[in-house]
CSV table of C-alpha atoms and ligand atoms in Angstrom, one decimal:
chain,number,residue,atom,x,y,z
J,4,MET,CA,69.0,100.2,-94.5
J,5,ILE,CA,66.4,98.3,-92.4
J,6,THR,CA,65.0,101.0,-89.6
J,7,GLU,CA,62.2,98.7,-88.0
J,8,LEU,CA,60.3,95.2,-88.1
J,9,ASP,CA,57.5,96.6,-90.3
J,10,HIS,CA,55.0,93.1,-89.8
J,11,VAL,CA,55.0,89.5,-89.6
J,12,GLY,CA,52.7,88.2,-92.6
J,13,ILE,CA,50.4,85.2,-91.4
J,14,ALA,CA,48.7,83.2,-93.9
J,15,VAL,CA,45.0,82.2,-92.1
J,16,ALA,CA,42.2,80.1,-93.8
J,17,ASP,CA,39.4,82.0,-92.5
J,18,LEU,CA,40.3,86.1,-92.0
J,19,GLU,CA,37.0,86.7,-90.2
J,20,ALA,CA,37.6,84.0,-87.6
J,21,ALA,CA,41.3,84.8,-87.2
J,22,VAL,CA,40.7,88.6,-86.6
J,23,GLU,CA,38.0,87.5,-84.1
J,24,HIS,CA,40.4,84.9,-82.3
J,25,TYR,CA,43.5,87.9,-81.9
J,26,ARG,CA,40.8,90.3,-80.6
J,27,ARG,CA,39.6,87.9,-78.0
J,28,THR,CA,42.9,86.0,-77.2
J,29,LEU,CA,45.5,89.1,-77.4
J,30,GLY,CA,43.2,91.8,-76.9
J,31,LEU,CA,44.0,93.2,-80.4
J,32,GLU,CA,42.2,95.7,-82.2
J,33,PRO,CA,42.7,95.8,-86.1
J,34,VAL,CA,44.0,99.3,-87.4
J,35,HIS,CA,43.6,98.9,-91.1
J,36,ARG,CA,41.6,96.1,-93.5
J,37,GLU,CA,42.4,96.3,-97.1
J,38,ARG,CA,42.1,94.1,-100.2
J,39,VAL,CA,45.2,93.8,-102.3
J,40,GLU,CA,44.1,92.4,-105.7
J,41,ASP,CA,47.8,92.6,-107.1
J,42,GLN,CA,48.5,90.0,-104.4
J,43,GLY,CA,45.6,88.2,-104.3
J,44,VAL,CA,45.0,89.0,-100.7
J,45,GLU,CA,42.8,90.4,-98.0
J,46,GLU,CA,45.0,91.6,-95.3
J,47,VAL,CA,44.1,93.0,-91.7
J,48,LEU,CA,46.4,94.8,-89.8
J,49,PHE,CA,47.2,95.1,-86.0
J,50,ALA,CA,49.6,97.5,-84.3
J,51,VAL,CA,52.0,96.2,-82.1
J,52,GLY,CA,54.3,99.1,-80.8
J,53,THR,CA,55.7,100.5,-84.4
J,54,SER,CA,54.9,97.2,-85.9
J,55,TYR,CA,52.3,95.5,-87.2
J,56,VAL,CA,51.3,91.9,-87.3
J,57,GLN,CA,49.3,91.4,-91.0
J,58,LEU,CA,46.5,88.6,-91.3
J,59,LEU,CA,46.2,87.3,-95.1
J,60,GLY,CA,43.3,85.8,-96.3
J,61,ALA,CA,43.5,84.3,-99.8
J,62,LEU,CA,41.3,85.7,-102.4
J,63,GLY,CA,41.2,82.3,-104.1
J,64,PRO,CA,43.0,79.0,-104.2
J,65,GLU,CA,45.2,80.1,-107.0
J,66,THR,CA,46.8,82.9,-105.5
J,67,PRO,CA,50.2,82.4,-103.7
J,68,VAL,CA,48.5,82.5,-100.3
J,69,GLY,CA,46.1,80.3,-101.6
J,70,ARG,CA,48.8,78.0,-102.6
J,71,PHE,CA,50.6,78.2,-99.1
J,72,LEU,CA,47.4,77.6,-97.4
J,73,ALA,CA,47.1,74.3,-99.4
J,74,SER,CA,50.7,72.8,-99.3
J,75,ARG,CA,52.0,74.0,-95.6
J,76,GLY,CA,48.7,75.3,-94.2
J,77,PRO,CA,48.2,78.2,-92.0
J,78,GLY,CA,51.0,79.7,-90.0
J,79,VAL,CA,53.8,82.4,-91.1
J,80,HIS,CA,54.0,83.5,-94.2
J,81,HIS,CA,56.8,86.1,-94.5
J,82,VAL,CA,58.4,88.9,-92.1
J,83,ALA,CA,58.6,92.4,-93.4
J,84,TYR,CA,61.6,94.9,-92.8
J,85,ARG,CA,60.8,98.4,-93.0
J,86,VAL,CA,63.4,100.2,-95.0
J,87,GLU,CA,63.8,104.1,-96.3
J,88,ASP,CA,64.5,103.3,-99.5
J,89,VAL,CA,63.1,100.1,-100.9
J,90,ALA,CA,64.9,100.4,-104.4
J,91,ALA,CA,68.2,101.0,-102.3
J,92,ALA,CA,67.7,97.9,-100.8
J,93,LEU,CA,66.8,96.2,-103.9
J,94,GLU,CA,70.2,97.4,-105.3
J,95,ARG,CA,72.2,96.1,-102.3
J,96,LEU,CA,70.6,92.7,-101.9
J,97,ARG,CA,71.3,92.2,-105.8
J,98,ALA,CA,74.9,93.1,-105.5
J,99,GLU,CA,75.2,90.4,-102.9
J,100,GLY,CA,73.5,87.8,-105.2
J,101,VAL,CA,70.4,87.3,-103.3
J,102,PRO,CA,67.6,86.2,-105.5
J,103,LEU,CA,64.5,88.5,-105.8
J,104,VAL,CA,61.1,88.1,-106.6
J,105,ASP,CA,60.3,91.5,-107.5
J,106,GLU,CA,63.5,93.5,-109.5
J,107,VAL,CA,61.7,96.6,-109.1
J,108,PRO,CA,59.6,98.0,-106.1
J,109,ARG,CA,55.7,97.8,-106.3
J,110,PRO,CA,53.0,99.4,-104.5
J,111,GLY,CA,51.6,97.6,-101.2
J,112,SER,CA,49.0,98.1,-99.0
J,113,ARG,CA,48.2,101.6,-97.2
J,114,GLY,CA,50.2,103.3,-99.8
J,115,THR,CA,53.3,101.9,-99.4
J,116,ARG,CA,56.1,100.5,-101.7
J,117,ILE,CA,57.0,97.3,-101.4
J,118,ALA,CA,59.1,94.4,-102.5
J,119,PHE,CA,59.8,90.7,-101.8
J,120,VAL,CA,63.2,88.8,-101.2
J,121,HIS,CA,63.1,85.3,-102.7
J,122,PRO,CA,62.8,82.8,-99.5
J,123,LYS,CA,66.0,80.5,-101.4
J,124,GLY,CA,68.0,84.1,-100.2
J,125,MET,CA,67.0,84.0,-97.0
J,126,GLY,CA,67.2,80.8,-95.5
J,127,GLY,CA,63.6,79.7,-96.2
J,128,VAL,CA,62.2,82.9,-95.1
J,129,LEU,CA,59.7,85.3,-97.4
J,130,VAL,CA,61.0,88.6,-96.9
J,131,GLU,CA,59.3,91.3,-97.3
J,132,LEU,CA,61.0,95.4,-97.6
J,133,VAL,CA,58.6,98.3,-96.9
J,134,GLN,CA,58.8,101.6,-97.2
J,135,GLU,CA,56.2,104.0,-96.2
J,136,GLY,CA,54.7,105.9,-98.6
F,230,CO,CO1,53.5,91.7,-96.4
């Protein structure tokens, strides 16, 4: 069902400063930047092999990432797995009794289809499923 690790999502307080930090310290260059209104984030992707590191800046305090930053501070926000068929993956998780954030797939960045799985079903880790567009 899972083909690769798609990305690790990291919540940051200052997106520009974080991008510069990743550039300077890890030598990574951003490959994609997108404002995803639906999720209340601006994201920057760095390619690492066939996967990405995704820095997430909140578009406001009353967004999921804004609330995450306020309660837990900057840090790892979610782990995203690449799947061939996100609807089929959701079906399997539902059958296993895993609580879902998204009952059906929705549009993600880069033209992908995504769905979030609730952290209470995954040992406290917010999991995202990503299907390439
Ligand atoms: Co993500």
